[in-house]
Amino acid sequence: MLKKRIIVCLDVKDGRTTKGIQFKNNIDIGDPVEMAAEYFRQGADELIFYDIMASARGQGPNLQLIADVASQVFIPFCVGGGIGTVDDIRAAILAGAEKISLNTQAVKNPQLIQQGARIFGNQCIVLGLDAKRDAAMPSGYRVYINGGRTSTELDAREWAMHAVELGAGEIVLNSIDADGTREGYEIPLTRMISQSVSVPVVASGGGGIPAHLIDVLSQGEADAALIASMVHTGQYTIDSIKQELAHAGISVRQL
């Protein structure tokens, strides 16, 4: 049985780690390089680093910051935000990223998924999918882009399946409704996408206590859980969360 992964997310704006609720009211919470190093020491399985303003501003990836973070961690490191071309993907990988998350730019140019997977391998290409409840959509969820600020006509389930067909090797599925609330992951959304695709699904948005991770990794059938606020506040460490998961019978990698 594959071990479930705990992934820490660092949302970055203007070179600083930031945190908001439902993609709004972001506040500065620290230096991303120092925070990445600390989460590596605590036993995080992976890190995801999102530049939350790059796409909206038309900027490319912050290569220096990627390199600085990569020099401090020796676990898989995924980078997203502002990556709109194959050259951007290549530059981010050369700077130290193992995986590239495509979200807004993938919606605007789905062939970028296909090109990236063909050149760098499916395992390098991650679909970032921001979904919000919407009864008008077939699955009940609509895809949003530009850091959750812009709605699209894409249905979340249909887009996830299409992206995997194009070559995405993993999906980070973020519930905009649950994001930053610390009230639990969107279990129905996570389960639906997990059952619809053949690649790993990372649940994102809403983690507040270890029980929330237990729920989404079991009931939600997620392969991994993304956390941010839980550890950013210092309320929990990665190790303390993993101990509770292991006690609940969920297989995790221990330090």
mmCIF file of C-alpha atoms in Angstrom, residues 128-221:
data_model
loop_
_atom_site.group_PDB
_atom_site.id
_atom_site.type_symbol
_atom_site.label_atom_id
_atom_site.label_comp_id
_atom_site.label_asym_id
_atom_site.label_seq_id
_atom_site.Cartn_x
_atom_site.Cartn_y
_atom_site.Cartn_z
ATOM 1 C CA GLY A 128 -3.409 22.900 -10.350
ATOM 2 C CA LEU A 129 -7.204 22.950 -10.288
ATOM 3 C CA ASP A 130 -9.111 25.598 -8.318
ATOM 4 C CA ALA A 131 -12.778 24.627 -8.042
ATOM 5 C CA LYS A 132 -15.802 26.319 -6.512
ATOM 6 C CA ARG A 133 -19.285 24.961 -5.911
ATOM 7 C CA ASP A 134 -21.670 25.854 -8.743
ATOM 8 C CA ALA A 135 -24.951 24.028 -9.317
ATOM 9 C CA ALA A 136 -24.950 25.114 -12.981
ATOM 10 C CA MET A 137 -22.023 22.798 -13.759
ATOM 11 C CA PRO A 138 -22.476 19.059 -14.506
ATOM 12 C CA SER A 139 -20.256 18.009 -11.602
ATOM 13 C CA GLY A 140 -21.462 20.779 -9.308
ATOM 14 C CA TYR A 141 -18.084 22.548 -9.417
ATOM 15 C CA ARG A 142 -16.706 25.268 -11.702
ATOM 16 C CA VAL A 143 -13.029 25.860 -12.509
ATOM 17 C CA TYR A 144 -11.517 29.240 -11.603
ATOM 18 C CA ILE A 145 -8.206 30.765 -12.701
ATOM 19 C CA ASN A 146 -5.996 33.763 -11.850
ATOM 20 C CA GLY A 147 -5.676 32.783 -8.198
ATOM 21 C CA GLY A 148 -9.385 32.084 -7.827
ATOM 22 C CA ARG A 149 -10.397 35.502 -9.138
ATOM 23 C CA THR A 150 -11.710 34.583 -12.597
ATOM 24 C CA SER A 151 -14.449 32.066 -13.399
ATOM 25 C CA THR A 152 -14.317 29.852 -16.483
ATOM 26 C CA GLU A 153 -16.850 27.764 -18.381
ATOM 27 C CA LEU A 154 -14.963 24.581 -17.448
ATOM 28 C CA ASP A 155 -16.510 21.854 -15.337
ATOM 29 C CA ALA A 156 -14.066 20.646 -12.679
ATOM 30 C CA ARG A 157 -14.478 16.910 -13.321
ATOM 31 C CA GLU A 158 -14.367 17.235 -17.113
ATOM 32 C CA TRP A 159 -11.284 19.463 -16.967
ATOM 33 C CA ALA A 160 -9.460 17.101 -14.609
ATOM 34 C CA MET A 161 -10.105 14.140 -16.907
ATOM 35 C CA HIS A 162 -9.060 16.079 -20.014
ATOM 36 C CA ALA A 163 -5.851 17.305 -18.375
ATOM 37 C CA VAL A 164 -4.883 13.724 -17.495
ATOM 38 C CA GLU A 165 -5.561 12.679 -21.093
ATOM 39 C CA LEU A 166 -3.194 15.459 -22.187
ATOM 40 C CA GLY A 167 -0.467 14.157 -19.878
ATOM 41 C CA ALA A 168 -0.838 15.638 -16.388
ATOM 42 C CA GLY A 169 0.730 13.174 -13.946
ATOM 43 C CA GLU A 170 -0.882 14.546 -10.787
ATOM 44 C CA ILE A 171 -3.657 16.927 -9.751
ATOM 45 C CA VAL A 172 -3.562 19.396 -6.876
ATOM 46 C CA LEU A 173 -7.255 19.955 -6.261
ATOM 47 C CA ASN A 174 -8.060 23.101 -4.325
ATOM 48 C CA SER A 175 -11.507 23.914 -3.004
ATOM 49 C CA ILE A 176 -11.968 27.679 -3.104
ATOM 50 C CA ASP A 177 -14.949 27.334 -0.757
ATOM 51 C CA ALA A 178 -12.819 25.599 1.880
ATOM 52 C CA ASP A 179 -9.517 27.411 1.288
ATOM 53 C CA GLY A 180 -8.053 28.893 4.465
ATOM 54 C CA THR A 181 -11.188 28.208 6.521
ATOM 55 C CA ARG A 182 -9.513 25.379 8.502
ATOM 56 C CA GLU A 183 -12.942 23.728 8.728
ATOM 57 C CA GLY A 184 -12.148 20.617 6.703
ATOM 58 C CA TYR A 185 -11.482 19.612 3.115
ATOM 59 C CA GLU A 186 -14.205 19.384 0.469
ATOM 60 C CA ILE A 187 -14.699 15.623 0.719
ATOM 61 C CA PRO A 188 -17.328 15.157 -2.061
ATOM 62 C CA LEU A 189 -15.214 17.127 -4.562
ATOM 63 C CA THR A 190 -12.035 15.262 -3.658
ATOM 64 C CA ARG A 191 -13.675 11.845 -3.844
ATOM 65 C CA MET A 192 -15.316 12.642 -7.181
ATOM 66 C CA ILE A 193 -12.059 13.731 -8.827
ATOM 67 C CA SER A 194 -10.045 10.901 -7.233
ATOM 68 C CA GLN A 195 -12.493 8.343 -8.631
ATOM 69 C CA SER A 196 -12.510 9.992 -12.078
ATOM 70 C CA VAL A 197 -8.779 10.027 -12.854
ATOM 71 C CA SER A 198 -5.953 7.499 -12.853
ATOM 72 C CA VAL A 199 -3.283 9.823 -11.396
ATOM 73 C CA PRO A 200 -2.617 10.893 -7.794
ATOM 74 C CA VAL A 201 -4.895 13.595 -6.394
ATOM 75 C CA VAL A 202 -3.670 16.018 -3.739
ATOM 76 C CA ALA A 203 -6.458 17.508 -1.605
ATOM 77 C CA SER A 204 -6.056 21.200 -0.883
ATOM 78 C CA GLY A 205 -8.057 23.791 1.021
ATOM 79 C CA GLY A 206 -9.542 23.562 4.490
ATOM 80 C CA GLY A 207 -7.107 21.543 6.594
ATOM 81 C CA GLY A 208 -7.292 22.716 10.212
ATOM 82 C CA ILE A 209 -6.802 19.696 12.467
ATOM 83 C CA PRO A 210 -5.319 16.230 11.863
ATOM 84 C CA ALA A 211 -8.819 14.710 11.760
ATOM 85 C CA HIS A 212 -9.472 16.681 8.578
ATOM 86 C CA LEU A 213 -6.498 14.982 6.913
ATOM 87 C CA ILE A 214 -7.660 11.586 8.139
ATOM 88 C CA ASP A 215 -11.078 12.235 6.563
ATOM 89 C CA VAL A 216 -9.819 13.388 3.169
ATOM 90 C CA LEU A 217 -7.167 10.670 2.874
ATOM 91 C CA SER A 218 -9.696 7.959 3.697
ATOM 92 C CA GLN A 219 -13.220 9.115 2.804
ATOM 93 C CA GLY A 220 -12.013 11.538 0.130
ATOM 94 C CA GLU A 221 -9.678 8.909 -1.362
#
